[in-house]
């Protein structure tokens, strides 16, 4: 571990020196890239400096242990510093875990009502509200790209982007099938029903990173529609793009401008094609995303929201919390932190 940390310190110091050179200061893009690289190392450098200072305190305390007048003080300091050193070592081990390259990315999230008819769509709407509340608490920006409202409320499908700091790192575990157990508003006899909605989380990529041939696209334009199919404007501004080779369809109708809707639809298409390409590659080599808890497949049952018992259970890590009401108001941190902790544990074990 120390060899790796010494290498990081050396790299950090080299970057600090390089960032003062006139030719770098004159090149905005180079300056931006190197500054980010240095910032990514900064927390590890600070933690390692703290670790080294603690080692010095231990060495000083050991020298004073044999002094009759200072023995008790030295033993006390030795005990505190040794405990602190163990904590710092564990923190550094976690910081040295290879990062998911997409952790700092924005995301596109797609929620669909699945099994359960109207109740599934209503639950999809509840999940959208939950993620909206969570994004608001995090200071993130949420922008809806496409939505299809359910006839009894909620959404049969809704796609939106969340922008902010390290969005993917916190929401990447949400992909999968979410199950709700409750008495639907459509149930006359008060029986508890089980319904599902699926969530898909995809990291943002630049369009330039994905090869998309114009000849592979079928582009349709039509009137944007509101609730009940009512046209919300008189121009053909909504855009639907079909990627013919993969039959991937994206739609955007949130902007009044057809051009802006097309730009957003193309962005969504690039993100979906990129995510599908990664999944295909991993299937071919017989692996799943090791940085994830579970496979991240839309079909994988990951969580149950039990309303009668006010309980949320994440099945991948056998984690339950009796605060469903708070979770649905966007208080997702306990669940997300538990998932991140488990991911770190598995990585430390090399799994």
Coordinates of C-alpha atoms in Angstrom, one line a residue:
X1 CA 0.0 0.0 0.0
X2 CA 2.8 2.4 0.9
X3 CA 4.5 1.9 -2.5
X4 CA 1.2 2.8 -4.3
X5 CA 0.8 5.9 -2.0
X6 CA 4.4 7.0 -2.6
X7 CA 3.8 6.8 -6.3
X8 CA 0.6 8.9 -6.0
X9 CA 2.5 11.5 -3.9
X10 CA 5.2 11.7 -6.6
X11 CA 2.6 12.1 -9.4
X12 CA 0.7 14.7 -7.4
X13 CA 3.9 16.8 -6.9
X14 CA 4.8 16.4 -10.6
X15 CA 1.3 17.7 -11.6
X16 CA 1.6 20.6 -9.1
X17 CA 4.9 21.6 -10.8
X18 CA 3.6 21.1 -14.3
X19 CA 0.5 23.3 -13.7
X20 CA 2.8 26.3 -13.1
X21 CA 4.4 26.1 -16.5
X22 CA 3.5 29.0 -18.9
X23 CA 2.7 26.7 -21.8
X24 CA 0.2 24.7 -19.7
X25 CA -1.4 27.9 -18.3
X26 CA -1.9 29.1 -21.9
X27 CA -3.6 25.9 -23.0
X28 CA -7.1 25.9 -21.4
X29 CA -8.0 22.3 -22.3
X30 CA -4.7 20.9 -21.1
X31 CA -4.9 23.0 -17.9
X32 CA -8.4 21.7 -17.3
X33 CA -7.5 18.0 -17.7
X34 CA -4.3 18.2 -15.6
X35 CA -6.2 20.2 -12.9
X36 CA -8.8 17.5 -12.7
X37 CA -6.2 14.8 -12.5
X38 CA -4.5 16.6 -9.6
X39 CA -7.8 17.2 -7.8
X40 CA -8.6 13.4 -8.1
X41 CA -5.4 12.7 -6.2
X42 CA -5.8 15.5 -3.6
X43 CA -7.9 13.7 -1.0
X44 CA -5.6 10.6 -1.0
X45 CA -2.5 12.9 -0.6
X46 CA -4.1 14.7 2.4
X47 CA -5.1 11.4 4.0
X48 CA -1.6 10.0 3.5
X49 CA 0.0 13.1 5.0
X50 CA -2.3 12.5 8.0
X51 CA -1.2 8.9 8.1
X52 CA 2.5 9.8 8.1
X53 CA 2.0 12.4 10.8
X54 CA 0.3 9.7 13.0
X55 CA 3.2 7.4 12.4
X56 CA 5.6 10.1 13.6
X57 CA 3.4 10.5 16.8
X58 CA 3.7 6.8 17.5
X59 CA 7.4 6.8 17.0
X60 CA 7.7 9.8 19.4
X61 CA 5.5 8.1 22.0
X62 CA 7.5 4.9 21.9
X63 CA 10.7 6.9 22.7
X64 CA 9.0 8.5 25.7
X65 CA 7.6 5.2 27.2
X66 CA 10.8 4.6 29.1
X67 CA 10.8 8.0 30.7
X68 CA 9.3 7.5 34.3
X69 CA 7.8 11.0 34.4
X70 CA 6.2 10.8 30.9
X71 CA 5.4 7.1 30.8
X72 CA 1.7 7.4 31.5
X73 CA 1.2 10.3 29.0
X74 CA 3.2 8.4 26.4
X75 CA 1.2 5.2 26.8
X76 CA -2.0 7.2 26.4
X77 CA -0.7 8.9 23.3
X78 CA 0.5 5.6 21.9
X79 CA -2.9 3.9 22.4
X80 CA -4.8 6.8 20.7
X81 CA -2.4 7.2 17.8
X82 CA -2.3 3.4 17.2
X83 CA -6.1 3.3 17.0
X84 CA -6.1 6.3 14.7
X85 CA -3.5 4.8 12.4
X86 CA -5.6 1.6 12.0
X87 CA -8.6 3.8 11.0
X88 CA -6.5 5.8 8.6
X89 CA -5.1 2.7 7.0
X90 CA -8.7 1.4 6.4
X91 CA -9.7 4.7 4.9
X92 CA -6.7 4.7 2.6
X93 CA -7.4 1.1 1.5
X94 CA -10.9 2.2 0.5
X95 CA -9.6 5.3 -1.3
X96 CA -7.1 3.1 -3.3
X97 CA -9.9 0.9 -4.7
X98 CA -10.1 1.5 -8.4
X99 CA -12.9 3.8 -9.2
X100 CA -15.8 3.1 -11.6
X101 CA -14.8 5.3 -14.6
X102 CA -18.4 6.5 -14.8
X103 CA -18.9 7.5 -11.1
X104 CA -18.7 11.2 -11.7
X105 CA -21.0 11.1 -14.7
X106 CA -24.6 12.4 -15.0
X107 CA -27.2 9.8 -15.8
X108 CA -30.3 9.1 -17.9
X109 CA -32.8 7.2 -15.8
X110 CA -35.8 5.3 -17.3
X111 CA -38.7 4.1 -15.2
X112 CA -41.5 1.9 -16.6
X113 CA -44.6 0.5 -15.1
X114 CA -44.4 -3.3 -15.4
X115 CA -46.5 -6.1 -13.9
X116 CA -49.7 -4.8 -12.3
X117 CA -51.5 -2.6 -14.8
X118 CA -52.6 0.8 -13.5
X119 CA -51.1 0.2 -10.1
X120 CA -47.7 -0.5 -11.7
X121 CA -47.9 2.8 -13.6
X122 CA -48.9 4.6 -10.4
X123 CA -45.9 3.1 -8.6
X124 CA -43.6 4.1 -11.4
X125 CA -44.9 7.7 -10.8
X126 CA -44.1 7.2 -7.1
X127 CA -40.6 6.1 -7.9
X128 CA -40.1 9.1 -10.1
X129 CA -41.2 11.4 -7.3
X130 CA -38.9 9.6 -4.9
X131 CA -35.8 10.1 -7.2
X132 CA -36.9 13.7 -7.9
X133 CA -37.0 14.4 -4.1
X134 CA -33.6 12.7 -3.7
X135 CA -32.1 14.7 -6.5
X136 CA -33.4 17.9 -4.9
X137 CA -31.8 17.0 -1.6
X138 CA -28.5 16.4 -3.3
X139 CA -28.6 19.7 -5.2
X140 CA -28.8 18.0 -8.5
X141 CA -30.8 19.1 -11.6
X142 CA -33.5 16.9 -13.1
X143 CA -34.8 17.3 -16.6
X144 CA -37.6 15.1 -18.1
X145 CA -36.9 14.1 -21.7
X146 CA -39.9 11.9 -22.4
X147 CA -43.0 10.7 -20.6
X148 CA -46.1 8.6 -21.2
X149 CA -48.7 9.1 -18.5
X150 CA -50.7 6.2 -17.2
X151 CA -54.5 6.3 -17.6
X152 CA -55.1 6.2 -13.8
X153 CA -52.0 8.3 -12.9
X154 CA -48.3 7.8 -12.8
X155 CA -46.4 6.8 -15.9
X156 CA -46.2 3.8 -18.1
X157 CA -42.8 5.2 -19.1
X158 CA -40.7 8.2 -18.1
X159 CA -37.1 9.1 -19.1
X160 CA -35.1 11.9 -17.5
X161 CA -31.6 13.2 -17.0
X162 CA -30.1 14.0 -13.6
X163 CA -27.1 16.3 -13.6
X164 CA -24.8 17.0 -10.7
X165 CA -21.8 15.9 -8.8
X166 CA -21.1 12.1 -8.8
X167 CA -24.7 11.2 -9.7
X168 CA -23.9 7.8 -11.2
X169 CA -21.8 6.8 -8.2
X170 CA -24.9 7.1 -6.0
X171 CA -27.7 5.9 -8.3
X172 CA -25.9 3.2 -10.4
X173 CA -27.3 0.5 -8.0
X174 CA -31.0 1.5 -8.8
X175 CA -31.2 -0.5 -12.1
X176 CA -33.6 -3.5 -11.8
X177 CA -37.1 -4.5 -10.9
X178 CA -38.7 -2.6 -7.9
X179 CA -41.7 -4.3 -6.3
X180 CA -44.5 -2.7 -4.3
X181 CA -46.8 -4.4 -1.9
X182 CA -49.9 -2.3 -0.9
X183 CA -53.6 -1.8 -1.3
X184 CA -54.0 0.0 -4.7
X185 CA -56.3 3.0 -4.9
X186 CA -58.1 0.9 -7.6
X187 CA -58.8 -2.0 -5.2
X188 CA -62.3 -1.9 -3.8
X189 CA -62.0 -4.7 -1.2
X190 CA -58.9 -3.5 0.6
X191 CA -56.6 -6.4 -0.5
X192 CA -52.9 -6.0 -0.7
X193 CA -51.5 -6.4 -4.3
X194 CA -48.0 -6.8 -5.6
X195 CA -46.9 -4.8 -8.6
X196 CA -43.6 -3.9 -10.2
X197 CA -41.9 -1.1 -12.0
X198 CA -38.5 -1.3 -13.7
X199 CA -35.7 1.2 -13.5
X200 CA -32.7 1.5 -15.8
X201 CA -29.8 3.8 -15.0
X202 CA -27.3 4.7 -17.7
X203 CA -24.2 7.0 -17.5
X204 CA -24.0 10.0 -19.7
X205 CA -21.6 9.8 -22.7
X206 CA -20.7 12.3 -25.4
X207 CA -22.3 11.7 -28.7
X208 CA -18.8 11.8 -30.3
X209 CA -17.9 8.7 -28.3
X210 CA -20.5 6.6 -30.0
X211 CA -20.5 5.8 -33.7
X212 CA -23.9 6.5 -35.1
X213 CA -24.5 6.4 -38.9
X214 CA -27.1 8.8 -40.3
X215 CA -28.2 6.0 -42.7
X216 CA -29.1 3.8 -39.7
X217 CA -31.6 6.3 -38.4
X218 CA -35.3 6.7 -39.0
X219 CA -36.5 10.1 -37.8
X220 CA -40.2 10.9 -37.3
X221 CA -41.6 14.2 -36.2
X222 CA -45.1 14.8 -34.8
X223 CA -47.2 17.0 -32.5
X224 CA -46.2 17.0 -28.9
X225 CA -48.9 15.5 -26.7
X226 CA -50.0 16.2 -23.1
X227 CA -52.2 14.2 -20.8
X228 CA -54.8 12.2 -22.6
X229 CA -53.1 12.7 -25.9
X230 CA -54.1 16.4 -26.2
X231 CA -51.7 18.3 -28.5
X232 CA -49.8 21.0 -26.5
X233 CA -48.7 22.9 -29.6
X234 CA -49.6 23.2 -33.3
X235 CA -46.1 22.5 -34.7
X236 CA -44.5 19.2 -35.4
X237 CA -41.8 19.6 -32.7
X238 CA -41.7 16.1 -31.0
X239 CA -39.0 13.8 -32.4
X240 CA -38.8 10.0 -32.4
X241 CA -35.6 8.4 -33.6
X242 CA -35.3 4.7 -34.4
X243 CA -31.8 3.1 -34.6
X244 CA -32.6 0.5 -37.3
X245 CA -29.8 -2.0 -36.6
X246 CA -30.7 -2.4 -32.9
X247 CA -34.3 -1.3 -33.1
X248 CA -33.6 1.2 -30.3
X249 CA -36.2 3.9 -30.1
X250 CA -35.9 7.2 -28.3
X251 CA -38.4 10.1 -28.1
X252 CA -38.2 13.7 -27.0
X253 CA -41.0 16.2 -26.9
X254 CA -40.2 18.5 -24.0
X255 CA -38.9 21.3 -26.0
X256 CA -40.9 23.6 -28.3
X257 CA -38.1 23.5 -30.9
X258 CA -37.8 20.5 -33.1
X259 CA -34.1 21.0 -33.3
X260 CA -33.6 20.9 -29.6
X261 CA -35.8 17.9 -29.2
X262 CA -33.7 16.1 -31.9
X263 CA -30.5 17.1 -30.1
X264 CA -31.8 15.6 -26.8
X265 CA -33.1 12.5 -28.6
X266 CA -29.7 11.9 -30.2
X267 CA -28.0 12.3 -26.8
X268 CA -30.4 9.7 -25.4
X269 CA -29.7 7.4 -28.3
X270 CA -26.0 7.6 -27.8
X271 CA -26.3 6.8 -24.1
X272 CA -28.5 3.8 -24.8
X273 CA -26.3 2.4 -27.5
X274 CA -23.2 2.9 -25.4
X275 CA -24.9 1.1 -22.4
X276 CA -26.1 -1.8 -24.6
X277 CA -22.6 -2.2 -26.1
X278 CA -21.0 -2.5 -22.7
X279 CA -23.6 -5.1 -21.6
X280 CA -23.1 -7.1 -24.8
X281 CA -19.3 -7.1 -24.3
X282 CA -19.6 -8.3 -20.7
X283 CA -22.0 -11.1 -21.7
X284 CA -19.6 -12.2 -24.4
X285 CA -16.7 -12.5 -22.0
X286 CA -19.0 -14.1 -19.4
X287 CA -18.8 -11.4 -16.8
X288 CA -21.0 -8.8 -15.1
X289 CA -20.1 -5.3 -14.0
X290 CA -17.9 -6.1 -11.0
X291 CA -18.3 -2.5 -9.7
X292 CA -22.0 -3.2 -9.3
X293 CA -24.1 -5.1 -6.7
X294 CA -25.9 -7.6 -8.8
X295 CA -26.1 -7.5 -12.6
X296 CA -28.0 -4.2 -13.1
X297 CA -30.4 -6.0 -15.4
X298 CA -33.8 -4.6 -15.7
X299 CA -35.3 -8.0 -14.9
X300 CA -33.4 -8.5 -11.6
X301 CA -35.6 -8.0 -8.6
X302 CA -33.7 -5.7 -6.3
X303 CA -36.0 -4.1 -3.9
X304 CA -39.5 -4.4 -2.2
X305 CA -41.5 -1.5 -0.9
X306 CA -44.0 -3.0 1.7
X307 CA -46.5 -0.3 2.6
X308 CA -48.5 -2.2 5.3
X309 CA -45.2 -2.7 7.3
X310 CA -43.6 0.6 6.3
X311 CA -40.6 -1.4 5.2
X312 CA -38.1 -1.2 2.4
X313 CA -35.9 -4.3 1.7
X314 CA -33.0 -4.4 -0.7
X315 CA -32.7 -8.1 -1.6
X316 CA -29.1 -7.9 -2.9
X317 CA -27.6 -7.1 0.5
X318 CA -30.4 -8.3 2.8
X319 CA -30.9 -4.8 4.0
X320 CA -34.2 -3.6 5.5
X321 CA -35.3 -0.3 6.9
X322 CA -38.6 0.4 8.6
X323 CA -38.9 3.9 7.1
X324 CA -40.7 3.5 3.8
X325 CA -42.5 6.8 4.3
X326 CA -39.2 8.7 4.6
X327 CA -37.6 6.8 1.7
X328 CA -40.5 7.7 -0.6
X329 CA -39.9 11.4 0.4
X330 CA -36.4 11.1 -1.0
X331 CA -34.5 9.9 2.1
X332 CA -32.5 7.3 0.1
X333 CA -29.2 7.8 1.8
X334 CA -29.4 4.8 4.3
X335 CA -30.0 2.4 1.4
X336 CA -27.5 3.9 -0.9
X337 CA -24.8 4.1 1.7
X338 CA -25.4 0.4 2.6
X339 CA -25.0 -0.6 -1.1
X340 CA -21.8 1.5 -1.4
X341 CA -20.3 -0.1 1.7
X342 CA -21.1 -3.6 0.4
X343 CA -19.5 -2.7 -2.9
X344 CA -16.4 -1.5 -1.1
X345 CA -16.2 -4.7 1.0
X346 CA -16.5 -6.9 -2.0
X347 CA -13.7 -4.9 -3.8
X348 CA -11.4 -5.2 -0.8
X349 CA -12.0 -9.0 -0.9
X350 CA -11.2 -9.0 -4.6
X351 CA -14.7 -10.2 -5.6

